[in-house]
Amino acid sequence: MFQPLSRQAEMIHSASLVVLAITAGIFIVVSLLLVYVVWKFRRKGPEDDLKEPPQIYGSTHIELAWTVVPIIIVLVLILVTSRTIGEIQNRKMPPNAVEIRLIGHQWWWEVRYEKEGIVTANELHVPVSQRTGEGMRPTQIFLESADVIHSFWVPQLAGKTDLVPNKKNQTWIEPFAKGTFFGNCAEYCGTQHANMLLRVVVEDPEDYEKWVQTMKQPPAAPQTGLAAQGHKAFFENSCINCHTVDGTIAGGVYGPDLSKLMTRQTIGAGVAPLTPETLRAWVRDPQTLKTGCFMPDMKLLDSEVDAITAYLLTLK
Ligand code: CUA
């Protein structure tokens, strides 16, 4: 959060510097006073043990001062932060804004571009935005939860916003730099809360449009070889109860949409990089990579594991 790269993160950054300056000032004053008092009233010799310290019964002036001054400081902190919160929440989105519906699950992110008809997981792609003028293109994010409370947080792009069951929250990002930015769930949501990671890929508007076009194409069903056997095995086993593959009868919504699986960088919401090896390990037994996740060990035969992995590798 100290290297903000989007409009919202910059706003939060400047508010937090003011808060940090005020609290650092308080810290320094209190520390100096403490050191001074410890030194000034230290035990100077055995004669001090017998002396009774001066007894003071209240002082209206001092008590007023240490009540009123903190109230004023807290008031300033409230005003500084609520102004920033208000500016962020009241931001009007331009008509060209990208819209994403982000749904938190235990323990992954469902990513839906409803207008474009794209569904993916754990990775957002958004266009880079200019600070002013025609090239300004923020992304609005609608946040929902399928089960418990999660929290969206990508420190370099946006502050935290909770995903609450039966409630629709929203936030927005407006990145000024290209690159891949890391986020994570910021509200404890169960066993694999720590492995509920999120990536935001910020790219040139042209590259973003290209990505959208790629994602819209349903994957082709493999016709030959191991992948074709895997395709068959995928539809014969219970994979399709939980997963969707565009253009097929697989329409499960409990687990991540697999239509464009191989366009993603990680598996298991960031638990490992997505490679043929990690994919095979996942199909073999997801519980070894991500203990406690809701995909059980399917007890597949080795031949089925190989074939299904080969099929999944074609989904791009
Ligand atoms: Cu989801 Cu923590």
PDB file of C-alpha atoms and ligand atoms in Angstrom:
ATOM      1  CA  MET A   1       0.000   0.000   0.000  1.00  0.00           C
ATOM      2  CA  PHE A   2       3.049   2.272   0.128  1.00  0.00           C
ATOM      3  CA  GLN A   3       3.470   1.905  -3.634  1.00  0.00           C
ATOM      4  CA  PRO A   4      -0.005   2.804  -4.905  1.00  0.00           C
ATOM      5  CA  LEU A   5      -0.536   2.321  -8.634  1.00  0.00           C
ATOM      6  CA  SER A   6      -4.193   3.201  -9.025  1.00  0.00           C
ATOM      7  CA  ARG A   7      -6.399   6.188  -8.296  1.00  0.00           C
ATOM      8  CA  GLN A   8      -8.157   4.616  -5.308  1.00  0.00           C
ATOM      9  CA  ALA A   9      -4.911   3.316  -3.797  1.00  0.00           C
ATOM     10  CA  GLU A  10      -3.344   6.776  -4.179  1.00  0.00           C
ATOM     11  CA  MET A  11      -6.265   8.343  -2.306  1.00  0.00           C
ATOM     12  CA  ILE A  12      -5.904   5.817   0.505  1.00  0.00           C
ATOM     13  CA  HIS A  13      -2.144   6.317   0.521  1.00  0.00           C
ATOM     14  CA  SER A  14      -2.356  10.078   1.041  1.00  0.00           C
ATOM     15  CA  ALA A  15      -4.991   9.716   3.782  1.00  0.00           C
ATOM     16  CA  SER A  16      -2.865   7.101   5.524  1.00  0.00           C
ATOM     17  CA  LEU A  17       0.218   9.373   5.426  1.00  0.00           C
ATOM     18  CA  VAL A  18      -1.740  12.061   7.302  1.00  0.00           C
ATOM     19  CA  VAL A  19      -2.905   9.469   9.860  1.00  0.00           C
ATOM     20  CA  LEU A  20       0.625   8.111  10.132  1.00  0.00           C
ATOM     21  CA  ALA A  21       2.090  11.613  10.660  1.00  0.00           C
ATOM     22  CA  ILE A  22      -0.404  12.412  13.452  1.00  0.00           C
ATOM     23  CA  THR A  23       0.046   9.069  15.214  1.00  0.00           C
ATOM     24  CA  ALA A  24       3.849   9.219  14.797  1.00  0.00           C
ATOM     25  CA  GLY A  25       3.764  12.669  16.449  1.00  0.00           C
ATOM     26  CA  ILE A  26       1.779  11.247  19.397  1.00  0.00           C
ATOM     27  CA  PHE A  27       4.175   8.311  19.638  1.00  0.00           C
ATOM     28  CA  ILE A  28       7.228  10.579  19.766  1.00  0.00           C
ATOM     29  CA  VAL A  29       5.728  12.942  22.391  1.00  0.00           C
ATOM     30  CA  VAL A  30       4.596  10.041  24.613  1.00  0.00           C
ATOM     31  CA  SER A  31       7.949   8.243  24.283  1.00  0.00           C
ATOM     32  CA  LEU A  32       9.949  11.394  25.132  1.00  0.00           C
ATOM     33  CA  LEU A  33       7.734  12.114  28.160  1.00  0.00           C
ATOM     34  CA  LEU A  34       8.114   8.523  29.319  1.00  0.00           C
ATOM     35  CA  VAL A  35      11.914   8.603  29.041  1.00  0.00           C
ATOM     36  CA  TYR A  36      12.005  11.976  30.824  1.00  0.00           C
ATOM     37  CA  VAL A  37       9.791  10.774  33.721  1.00  0.00           C
ATOM     38  CA  VAL A  38      11.710   7.517  34.135  1.00  0.00           C
ATOM     39  CA  TRP A  39      14.981   9.447  34.308  1.00  0.00           C
ATOM     40  CA  LYS A  40      13.748  12.375  36.442  1.00  0.00           C
ATOM     41  CA  PHE A  41      12.007  10.318  39.118  1.00  0.00           C
ATOM     42  CA  ARG A  42      14.447   7.430  39.284  1.00  0.00           C
ATOM     43  CA  ARG A  43      15.614   6.040  42.634  1.00  0.00           C
ATOM     44  CA  LYS A  44      18.635   8.117  43.613  1.00  0.00           C
ATOM     45  CA  GLY A  45      19.660   6.259  46.774  1.00  0.00           C
ATOM     46  CA  PRO A  46      18.411   4.295  49.791  1.00  0.00           C
ATOM     47  CA  GLU A  47      17.058   7.504  51.409  1.00  0.00           C
ATOM     48  CA  ASP A  48      14.402   7.623  48.607  1.00  0.00           C
ATOM     49  CA  ASP A  49      12.840   4.402  49.922  1.00  0.00           C
ATOM     50  CA  LEU A  50      11.666   6.140  53.090  1.00  0.00           C
ATOM     51  CA  LYS A  51      10.330   9.323  51.461  1.00  0.00           C
ATOM     52  CA  GLU A  52       6.645   9.479  50.746  1.00  0.00           C
ATOM     53  CA  PRO A  53       6.006  10.918  47.256  1.00  0.00           C
ATOM     54  CA  PRO A  54       3.845  14.070  47.024  1.00  0.00           C
ATOM     55  CA  GLN A  55       0.120  13.190  47.138  1.00  0.00           C
ATOM     56  CA  ILE A  56      -1.932  15.033  44.465  1.00  0.00           C
ATOM     57  CA  TYR A  57      -5.727  14.909  44.578  1.00  0.00           C
ATOM     58  CA  GLY A  58      -6.836  15.815  41.055  1.00  0.00           C
ATOM     59  CA  SER A  59      -6.214  18.764  38.784  1.00  0.00           C
ATOM     60  CA  THR A  60      -9.098  20.097  36.694  1.00  0.00           C
ATOM     61  CA  HIS A  61      -6.794  21.778  34.200  1.00  0.00           C
ATOM     62  CA  ILE A  62      -4.690  18.700  33.448  1.00  0.00           C
ATOM     63  CA  GLU A  63      -7.727  16.405  33.316  1.00  0.00           C
ATOM     64  CA  LEU A  64      -9.510  18.729  30.902  1.00  0.00           C
ATOM     65  CA  ALA A  65      -6.394  18.921  28.719  1.00  0.00           C
ATOM     66  CA  TRP A  66      -5.919  15.161  28.444  1.00  0.00           C
ATOM     67  CA  THR A  67      -9.592  14.687  27.633  1.00  0.00           C
ATOM     68  CA  VAL A  68     -10.104  17.508  25.158  1.00  0.00           C
ATOM     69  CA  VAL A  69      -6.832  17.173  23.195  1.00  0.00           C
ATOM     70  CA  PRO A  70      -7.360  13.461  22.324  1.00  0.00           C
ATOM     71  CA  ILE A  71     -10.971  14.186  21.330  1.00  0.00           C
ATOM     72  CA  ILE A  72      -9.750  16.853  18.899  1.00  0.00           C
ATOM     73  CA  ILE A  73      -7.081  14.496  17.521  1.00  0.00           C
ATOM     74  CA  VAL A  74      -9.606  11.670  17.030  1.00  0.00           C
ATOM     75  CA  LEU A  75     -12.013  14.114  15.361  1.00  0.00           C
ATOM     76  CA  VAL A  76      -9.302  15.142  12.889  1.00  0.00           C
ATOM     77  CA  LEU A  77      -8.549  11.457  12.160  1.00  0.00           C
ATOM     78  CA  ILE A  78     -12.266  10.750  11.605  1.00  0.00           C
ATOM     79  CA  LEU A  79     -12.616  13.696   9.225  1.00  0.00           C
ATOM     80  CA  VAL A  80      -9.513  12.802   7.205  1.00  0.00           C
ATOM     81  CA  THR A  81     -10.498   9.137   6.762  1.00  0.00           C
ATOM     82  CA  SER A  82     -14.239   9.634   6.235  1.00  0.00           C
ATOM     83  CA  ARG A  83     -13.572  12.213   3.538  1.00  0.00           C
ATOM     84  CA  THR A  84     -11.456   9.679   1.634  1.00  0.00           C
ATOM     85  CA  ILE A  85     -13.993   6.880   2.198  1.00  0.00           C
ATOM     86  CA  GLY A  86     -16.755   9.181   0.917  1.00  0.00           C
ATOM     87  CA  GLU A  87     -14.789  10.186  -2.174  1.00  0.00           C
ATOM     88  CA  ILE A  88     -14.102   6.529  -2.981  1.00  0.00           C
ATOM     89  CA  GLN A  89     -17.688   5.365  -2.418  1.00  0.00           C
ATOM     90  CA  ASN A  90     -19.293   8.251  -4.303  1.00  0.00           C
ATOM     91  CA  ARG A  91     -17.129   7.928  -7.386  1.00  0.00           C
ATOM     92  CA  LYS A  92     -19.397   7.855 -10.443  1.00  0.00           C
ATOM     93  CA  MET A  93     -18.363   5.285 -13.017  1.00  0.00           C
ATOM     94  CA  PRO A  94     -18.165   6.454 -16.649  1.00  0.00           C
ATOM     95  CA  PRO A  95     -20.258   4.488 -19.199  1.00  0.00           C
ATOM     96  CA  ASN A  96     -17.153   2.812 -20.649  1.00  0.00           C
ATOM     97  CA  ALA A  97     -16.204   1.278 -17.279  1.00  0.00           C
ATOM     98  CA  VAL A  98     -15.466  -2.453 -17.278  1.00  0.00           C
ATOM     99  CA  GLU A  99     -17.874  -4.338 -15.014  1.00  0.00           C
ATOM    100  CA  ILE A 100     -16.933  -7.460 -13.103  1.00  0.00           C
ATOM    101  CA  ARG A 101     -19.027  -9.554 -10.745  1.00  0.00           C
ATOM    102  CA  LEU A 102     -16.706 -11.117  -8.189  1.00  0.00           C
ATOM    103  CA  ILE A 103     -18.124 -13.884  -6.016  1.00  0.00           C
ATOM    104  CA  GLY A 104     -16.219 -15.194  -3.016  1.00  0.00           C
ATOM    105  CA  HIS A 105     -16.279 -18.937  -2.360  1.00  0.00           C
ATOM    106  CA  GLN A 106     -14.492 -21.062   0.205  1.00  0.00           C
ATOM    107  CA  TRP A 107     -11.632 -20.743  -1.060  1.00  0.00           C
ATOM    108  CA  TRP A 108     -11.546 -19.212  -4.487  1.00  0.00           C
ATOM    109  CA  TRP A 109     -12.860 -16.266  -6.471  1.00  0.00           C
ATOM    110  CA  GLU A 110     -15.506 -16.586  -9.176  1.00  0.00           C
ATOM    111  CA  VAL A 111     -14.942 -13.890 -11.784  1.00  0.00           C
ATOM    112  CA  ARG A 112     -17.843 -13.012 -14.095  1.00  0.00           C
ATOM    113  CA  TYR A 113     -17.862 -10.469 -16.904  1.00  0.00           C
ATOM    114  CA  GLU A 114     -21.647 -10.578 -17.408  1.00  0.00           C
ATOM    115  CA  LYS A 115     -21.786  -8.207 -20.420  1.00  0.00           C
ATOM    116  CA  GLU A 116     -19.057 -10.113 -22.232  1.00  0.00           C
ATOM    117  CA  GLY A 117     -20.334 -13.545 -21.137  1.00  0.00           C
ATOM    118  CA  ILE A 118     -16.969 -14.518 -19.632  1.00  0.00           C
ATOM    119  CA  VAL A 119     -16.548 -16.637 -16.519  1.00  0.00           C
ATOM    120  CA  THR A 120     -13.166 -17.417 -15.022  1.00  0.00           C
ATOM    121  CA  ALA A 121     -11.593 -17.744 -11.598  1.00  0.00           C
ATOM    122  CA  ASN A 122      -8.993 -16.130  -9.356  1.00  0.00           C
ATOM    123  CA  GLU A 123      -7.745 -13.756 -12.056  1.00  0.00           C
ATOM    124  CA  LEU A 124      -9.094 -10.425 -13.203  1.00  0.00           C
ATOM    125  CA  HIS A 125      -8.003  -8.884 -16.486  1.00  0.00           C
ATOM    126  CA  VAL A 126      -8.570  -5.149 -16.764  1.00  0.00           C
ATOM    127  CA  PRO A 127      -7.359  -2.397 -19.078  1.00  0.00           C
ATOM    128  CA  VAL A 128      -4.828   0.144 -17.852  1.00  0.00           C
ATOM    129  CA  SER A 129      -6.364   3.572 -17.262  1.00  0.00           C
ATOM    130  CA  GLN A 130      -5.100   7.071 -17.986  1.00  0.00           C
ATOM    131  CA  ARG A 131      -5.251   9.682 -15.244  1.00  0.00           C
ATOM    132  CA  THR A 132      -7.397  12.063 -17.312  1.00  0.00           C
ATOM    133  CA  GLY A 133      -9.130  12.357 -20.665  1.00  0.00           C
ATOM    134  CA  GLU A 134     -10.336   9.781 -23.144  1.00  0.00           C
ATOM    135  CA  GLY A 135      -8.126   6.972 -21.890  1.00  0.00           C
ATOM    136  CA  MET A 136      -9.709   6.970 -18.413  1.00  0.00           C
ATOM    137  CA  ARG A 137     -11.239   3.536 -17.967  1.00  0.00           C
ATOM    138  CA  PRO A 138     -11.930   2.327 -14.454  1.00  0.00           C
ATOM    139  CA  THR A 139     -13.268  -1.126 -13.596  1.00  0.00           C
ATOM    140  CA  GLN A 140     -16.260  -1.469 -11.334  1.00  0.00           C
ATOM    141  CA  ILE A 141     -16.359  -4.593  -9.200  1.00  0.00           C
ATOM    142  CA  PHE A 142     -19.581  -5.940  -7.716  1.00  0.00           C
ATOM    143  CA  LEU A 143     -18.845  -8.125  -4.724  1.00  0.00           C
ATOM    144  CA  GLU A 144     -20.953 -11.047  -3.527  1.00  0.00           C
ATOM    145  CA  SER A 145     -20.406 -14.170  -1.469  1.00  0.00           C
ATOM    146  CA  ALA A 146     -21.601 -17.721  -2.003  1.00  0.00           C
ATOM    147  CA  ASP A 147     -21.024 -18.784   1.608  1.00  0.00           C
ATOM    148  CA  VAL A 148     -19.238 -16.810   4.336  1.00  0.00           C
ATOM    149  CA  ILE A 149     -17.730 -13.337   4.607  1.00  0.00           C
ATOM    150  CA  HIS A 150     -14.618 -12.791   2.495  1.00  0.00           C
ATOM    151  CA  SER A 151     -12.757  -9.579   1.790  1.00  0.00           C
ATOM    152  CA  PHE A 152     -11.359  -8.236  -1.461  1.00  0.00           C
ATOM    153  CA  TRP A 153      -7.959  -6.588  -1.115  1.00  0.00           C
ATOM    154  CA  VAL A 154      -5.376  -5.713  -3.737  1.00  0.00           C
ATOM    155  CA  PRO A 155      -3.150  -3.297  -1.785  1.00  0.00           C
ATOM    156  CA  GLN A 156      -1.573  -1.533  -4.775  1.00  0.00           C
ATOM    157  CA  LEU A 157      -4.926  -1.039  -6.489  1.00  0.00           C
ATOM    158  CA  ALA A 158      -7.721  -0.813  -3.918  1.00  0.00           C
ATOM    159  CA  GLY A 159      -8.548  -0.911  -0.240  1.00  0.00           C
ATOM    160  CA  LYS A 160     -10.473  -3.721   1.405  1.00  0.00           C
ATOM    161  CA  THR A 161     -14.157  -4.322   0.724  1.00  0.00           C
ATOM    162  CA  ASP A 162     -15.994  -7.257   2.270  1.00  0.00           C
ATOM    163  CA  LEU A 163     -17.978  -9.828   0.304  1.00  0.00           C
ATOM    164  CA  VAL A 164     -21.011 -10.498   2.480  1.00  0.00           C
ATOM    165  CA  PRO A 165     -23.625 -13.226   1.931  1.00  0.00           C
ATOM    166  CA  ASN A 166     -26.984 -11.808   0.769  1.00  0.00           C
ATOM    167  CA  LYS A 167     -25.540  -8.354   0.263  1.00  0.00           C
ATOM    168  CA  LYS A 168     -24.157  -6.633  -2.824  1.00  0.00           C
ATOM    169  CA  ASN A 169     -21.103  -4.500  -2.156  1.00  0.00           C
ATOM    170  CA  GLN A 170     -19.058  -2.702  -4.725  1.00  0.00           C
ATOM    171  CA  THR A 171     -15.706  -1.128  -5.259  1.00  0.00           C
ATOM    172  CA  TRP A 172     -13.621  -0.040  -8.236  1.00  0.00           C
ATOM    173  CA  ILE A 173     -10.071  -0.064  -9.433  1.00  0.00           C
ATOM    174  CA  GLU A 174      -8.384   2.282 -11.845  1.00  0.00           C
ATOM    175  CA  PRO A 175      -4.788   1.136 -12.356  1.00  0.00           C
ATOM    176  CA  PHE A 176      -2.278   3.525 -13.907  1.00  0.00           C
ATOM    177  CA  ALA A 177       0.409   0.902 -14.464  1.00  0.00           C
ATOM    178  CA  LYS A 178       0.506  -2.359 -16.396  1.00  0.00           C
ATOM    179  CA  GLY A 179       1.517  -5.575 -14.701  1.00  0.00           C
ATOM    180  CA  THR A 180       0.222  -8.341 -12.475  1.00  0.00           C
ATOM    181  CA  PHE A 181      -0.913  -7.255  -9.026  1.00  0.00           C
ATOM    182  CA  PHE A 182      -1.458  -9.584  -6.124  1.00  0.00           C
ATOM    183  CA  GLY A 183      -4.381  -9.583  -3.784  1.00  0.00           C
ATOM    184  CA  ASN A 184      -5.795 -11.923  -1.209  1.00  0.00           C
ATOM    185  CA  CYS A 185      -8.835 -12.576   0.867  1.00  0.00           C
ATOM    186  CA  ALA A 186      -8.525 -10.280   3.870  1.00  0.00           C
ATOM    187  CA  GLU A 187     -11.208 -11.739   6.142  1.00  0.00           C
ATOM    188  CA  TYR A 188     -10.722 -15.091   7.842  1.00  0.00           C
ATOM    189  CA  CYS A 189     -13.070 -17.475   6.057  1.00  0.00           C
ATOM    190  CA  GLY A 190     -11.963 -20.959   7.089  1.00  0.00           C
ATOM    191  CA  THR A 191      -9.198 -23.510   6.679  1.00  0.00           C
ATOM    192  CA  GLN A 192      -7.785 -22.323   3.366  1.00  0.00           C
ATOM    193  CA  HIS A 193      -8.279 -18.569   3.888  1.00  0.00           C
ATOM    194  CA  ALA A 194      -4.527 -18.082   3.369  1.00  0.00           C
ATOM    195  CA  ASN A 195      -4.741 -19.766  -0.034  1.00  0.00           C
ATOM    196  CA  MET A 196      -7.494 -17.598  -1.415  1.00  0.00           C
ATOM    197  CA  LEU A 197      -5.259 -15.470  -3.593  1.00  0.00           C
ATOM    198  CA  LEU A 198      -6.256 -13.160  -6.359  1.00  0.00           C
ATOM    199  CA  ARG A 199      -4.377 -11.714  -9.330  1.00  0.00           C
ATOM    200  CA  VAL A 200      -5.201  -8.608 -11.294  1.00  0.00           C
ATOM    201  CA  VAL A 201      -3.600  -8.493 -14.730  1.00  0.00           C
ATOM    202  CA  VAL A 202      -3.541  -4.913 -15.993  1.00  0.00           C
ATOM    203  CA  GLU A 203      -2.846  -4.655 -19.704  1.00  0.00           C
ATOM    204  CA  ASP A 204      -3.025  -2.288 -22.688  1.00  0.00           C
ATOM    205  CA  PRO A 205      -6.624  -1.720 -23.858  1.00  0.00           C
ATOM    206  CA  GLU A 206      -5.840  -3.629 -27.097  1.00  0.00           C
ATOM    207  CA  ASP A 207      -4.460  -6.622 -25.189  1.00  0.00           C
ATOM    208  CA  TYR A 208      -7.460  -6.529 -22.887  1.00  0.00           C
ATOM    209  CA  GLU A 209      -9.838  -6.632 -25.892  1.00  0.00           C
ATOM    210  CA  LYS A 210      -7.831  -9.528 -27.341  1.00  0.00           C
ATOM    211  CA  TRP A 211      -8.148 -11.395 -24.039  1.00  0.00           C
ATOM    212  CA  VAL A 212     -11.920 -10.778 -24.061  1.00  0.00           C
ATOM    213  CA  GLN A 213     -12.208 -12.197 -27.592  1.00  0.00           C
ATOM    214  CA  THR A 214     -10.159 -15.291 -26.670  1.00  0.00           C
ATOM    215  CA  MET A 215     -12.201 -15.914 -23.537  1.00  0.00           C
ATOM    216  CA  LYS A 216     -15.466 -15.762 -25.480  1.00  0.00           C
ATOM    217  CA  GLN A 217     -14.525 -18.738 -27.683  1.00  0.00           C
ATOM    218  CA  PRO A 218     -15.648 -22.068 -26.219  1.00  0.00           C
ATOM    219  CA  PRO A 219     -12.805 -24.622 -26.186  1.00  0.00           C
ATOM    220  CA  ALA A 220     -12.760 -27.209 -28.976  1.00  0.00           C
ATOM    221  CA  ALA A 221     -13.390 -30.818 -27.927  1.00  0.00           C
ATOM    222  CA  PRO A 222     -10.266 -32.917 -28.590  1.00  0.00           C
ATOM    223  CA  GLN A 223     -10.868 -35.604 -31.199  1.00  0.00           C
ATOM    224  CA  THR A 224      -7.859 -37.886 -30.872  1.00  0.00           C
ATOM    225  CA  GLY A 225      -5.308 -39.276 -28.447  1.00  0.00           C
ATOM    226  CA  LEU A 226      -5.131 -39.176 -24.675  1.00  0.00           C
ATOM    227  CA  ALA A 227      -6.984 -35.849 -24.517  1.00  0.00           C
ATOM    228  CA  ALA A 228      -9.993 -37.388 -26.296  1.00  0.00           C
ATOM    229  CA  GLN A 229     -10.015 -40.258 -23.771  1.00  0.00           C
ATOM    230  CA  GLY A 230      -9.787 -37.691 -20.994  1.00  0.00           C
ATOM    231  CA  HIS A 231     -12.674 -35.747 -22.487  1.00  0.00           C
ATOM    232  CA  LYS A 232     -14.756 -38.918 -22.309  1.00  0.00           C
ATOM    233  CA  ALA A 233     -13.599 -39.707 -18.744  1.00  0.00           C
ATOM    234  CA  PHE A 234     -14.340 -36.131 -17.658  1.00  0.00           C
ATOM    235  CA  PHE A 235     -17.969 -36.503 -18.718  1.00  0.00           C
ATOM    236  CA  GLU A 236     -18.315 -40.026 -17.319  1.00  0.00           C
ATOM    237  CA  ASN A 237     -17.095 -39.086 -13.854  1.00  0.00           C
ATOM    238  CA  SER A 238     -18.732 -36.580 -11.572  1.00  0.00           C
ATOM    239  CA  CYS A 239     -16.494 -33.658 -12.698  1.00  0.00           C
ATOM    240  CA  ILE A 240     -19.451 -32.052 -14.481  1.00  0.00           C
ATOM    241  CA  ASN A 241     -21.533 -31.813 -11.307  1.00  0.00           C
ATOM    242  CA  CYS A 242     -19.249 -29.062 -10.035  1.00  0.00           C
ATOM    243  CA  HIS A 243     -17.493 -27.614 -13.074  1.00  0.00           C
ATOM    244  CA  THR A 244     -18.601 -25.839 -16.224  1.00  0.00           C
ATOM    245  CA  VAL A 245     -17.008 -26.185 -19.643  1.00  0.00           C
ATOM    246  CA  ASP A 246     -18.537 -23.845 -22.239  1.00  0.00           C
ATOM    247  CA  GLY A 247     -20.253 -25.485 -25.172  1.00  0.00           C
ATOM    248  CA  THR A 248     -20.717 -28.818 -23.348  1.00  0.00           C
ATOM    249  CA  ILE A 249     -23.222 -30.363 -20.954  1.00  0.00           C
ATOM    250  CA  ALA A 250     -20.822 -29.667 -18.071  1.00  0.00           C
ATOM    251  CA  GLY A 251     -22.642 -26.906 -16.214  1.00  0.00           C
ATOM    252  CA  GLY A 252     -21.757 -27.324 -12.549  1.00  0.00           C
ATOM    253  CA  VAL A 253     -21.333 -24.081 -10.645  1.00  0.00           C
ATOM    254  CA  TYR A 254     -19.978 -25.313  -7.307  1.00  0.00           C
ATOM    255  CA  GLY A 255     -16.352 -25.261  -8.443  1.00  0.00           C
ATOM    256  CA  PRO A 256     -14.419 -22.953 -10.771  1.00  0.00           C
ATOM    257  CA  ASP A 257     -15.412 -22.698 -14.450  1.00  0.00           C
ATOM    258  CA  LEU A 258     -12.858 -24.716 -16.420  1.00  0.00           C
ATOM    259  CA  SER A 259     -13.656 -23.472 -19.954  1.00  0.00           C
ATOM    260  CA  LYS A 260     -10.451 -21.443 -20.155  1.00  0.00           C
ATOM    261  CA  LEU A 261      -8.529 -23.136 -17.364  1.00  0.00           C
ATOM    262  CA  MET A 262      -5.154 -22.966 -19.098  1.00  0.00           C
ATOM    263  CA  THR A 263      -5.311 -19.177 -19.526  1.00  0.00           C
ATOM    264  CA  ARG A 264      -4.814 -18.877 -15.771  1.00  0.00           C
ATOM    265  CA  GLN A 265      -1.480 -18.527 -13.996  1.00  0.00           C
ATOM    266  CA  THR A 266      -2.197 -20.565 -10.883  1.00  0.00           C
ATOM    267  CA  ILE A 267      -4.160 -23.559  -9.653  1.00  0.00           C
ATOM    268  CA  GLY A 268      -6.248 -23.767  -6.477  1.00  0.00           C
ATOM    269  CA  ALA A 269      -6.563 -19.962  -6.129  1.00  0.00           C
ATOM    270  CA  GLY A 270      -2.822 -19.385  -6.016  1.00  0.00           C
ATOM    271  CA  VAL A 271      -1.786 -22.498  -4.105  1.00  0.00           C
ATOM    272  CA  ALA A 272       0.699 -23.409  -6.912  1.00  0.00           C
ATOM    273  CA  PRO A 273       1.638 -22.240 -10.410  1.00  0.00           C
ATOM    274  CA  LEU A 274      -0.522 -23.913 -13.052  1.00  0.00           C
ATOM    275  CA  THR A 275       1.682 -26.461 -14.847  1.00  0.00           C
ATOM    276  CA  PRO A 276       0.995 -29.942 -16.267  1.00  0.00           C
ATOM    277  CA  GLU A 277       2.598 -31.380 -13.090  1.00  0.00           C
ATOM    278  CA  THR A 278       0.527 -29.406 -10.568  1.00  0.00           C
ATOM    279  CA  LEU A 279      -2.602 -30.002 -12.644  1.00  0.00           C
ATOM    280  CA  ARG A 280      -1.984 -33.755 -12.586  1.00  0.00           C
ATOM    281  CA  ALA A 281      -1.330 -33.641  -8.831  1.00  0.00           C
ATOM    282  CA  TRP A 282      -4.607 -31.773  -8.381  1.00  0.00           C
ATOM    283  CA  VAL A 283      -6.624 -34.290 -10.414  1.00  0.00           C
ATOM    284  CA  ARG A 284      -4.880 -37.117  -8.528  1.00  0.00           C
ATOM    285  CA  ASP A 285      -5.882 -35.697  -5.132  1.00  0.00           C
ATOM    286  CA  PRO A 286      -6.653 -32.008  -4.533  1.00  0.00           C
ATOM    287  CA  GLN A 287      -6.272 -32.572  -0.785  1.00  0.00           C
ATOM    288  CA  THR A 288      -2.493 -32.962  -1.075  1.00  0.00           C
ATOM    289  CA  LEU A 289      -2.133 -29.492  -2.614  1.00  0.00           C
ATOM    290  CA  LYS A 290      -4.920 -27.748  -0.705  1.00  0.00           C
ATOM    291  CA  THR A 291      -5.930 -29.608   2.427  1.00  0.00           C
ATOM    292  CA  GLY A 292      -9.560 -29.078   3.365  1.00  0.00           C
ATOM    293  CA  CYS A 293     -10.698 -27.714  -0.002  1.00  0.00           C
ATOM    294  CA  PHE A 294     -14.125 -28.880  -1.109  1.00  0.00           C
ATOM    295  CA  MET A 295     -12.949 -30.966  -4.049  1.00  0.00           C
ATOM    296  CA  PRO A 296     -12.543 -34.511  -2.722  1.00  0.00           C
ATOM    297  CA  ASP A 297     -10.050 -37.137  -3.820  1.00  0.00           C
ATOM    298  CA  MET A 298     -11.994 -38.684  -6.724  1.00  0.00           C
ATOM    299  CA  LYS A 299     -10.046 -41.983  -6.401  1.00  0.00           C
ATOM    300  CA  LEU A 300      -9.432 -42.066 -10.134  1.00  0.00           C
ATOM    301  CA  LEU A 301      -7.341 -44.748 -11.789  1.00  0.00           C
ATOM    302  CA  ASP A 302      -3.861 -43.610 -12.859  1.00  0.00           C
ATOM    303  CA  SER A 303      -4.894 -43.966 -16.502  1.00  0.00           C
ATOM    304  CA  GLU A 304      -7.908 -41.706 -15.864  1.00  0.00           C
ATOM    305  CA  VAL A 305      -5.761 -39.135 -14.073  1.00  0.00           C
ATOM    306  CA  ASP A 306      -3.398 -38.985 -17.071  1.00  0.00           C
ATOM    307  CA  ALA A 307      -6.241 -38.757 -19.570  1.00  0.00           C
ATOM    308  CA  ILE A 308      -8.244 -36.120 -17.689  1.00  0.00           C
ATOM    309  CA  THR A 309      -5.098 -34.050 -17.176  1.00  0.00           C
ATOM    310  CA  ALA A 310      -4.416 -34.255 -20.926  1.00  0.00           C
ATOM    311  CA  TYR A 311      -7.972 -33.076 -21.607  1.00  0.00           C
ATOM    312  CA  LEU A 312      -7.783 -30.208 -19.110  1.00  0.00           C
ATOM    313  CA  LEU A 313      -4.543 -29.045 -20.749  1.00  0.00           C
ATOM    314  CA  THR A 314      -6.526 -28.402 -23.967  1.00  0.00           C
ATOM    315  CA  LEU A 315      -8.901 -25.967 -22.249  1.00  0.00           C
ATOM    316  CA  LYS A 316      -7.558 -22.614 -23.420  1.00  0.00           C
TER     317      LYS A 316
HETATM  318 CU1  CUA B   1     -12.038 -15.892   1.838  1.00  0.00          CU
HETATM  319 CU2  CUA B   1     -10.603 -15.420   3.727  1.00  0.00          CU
END
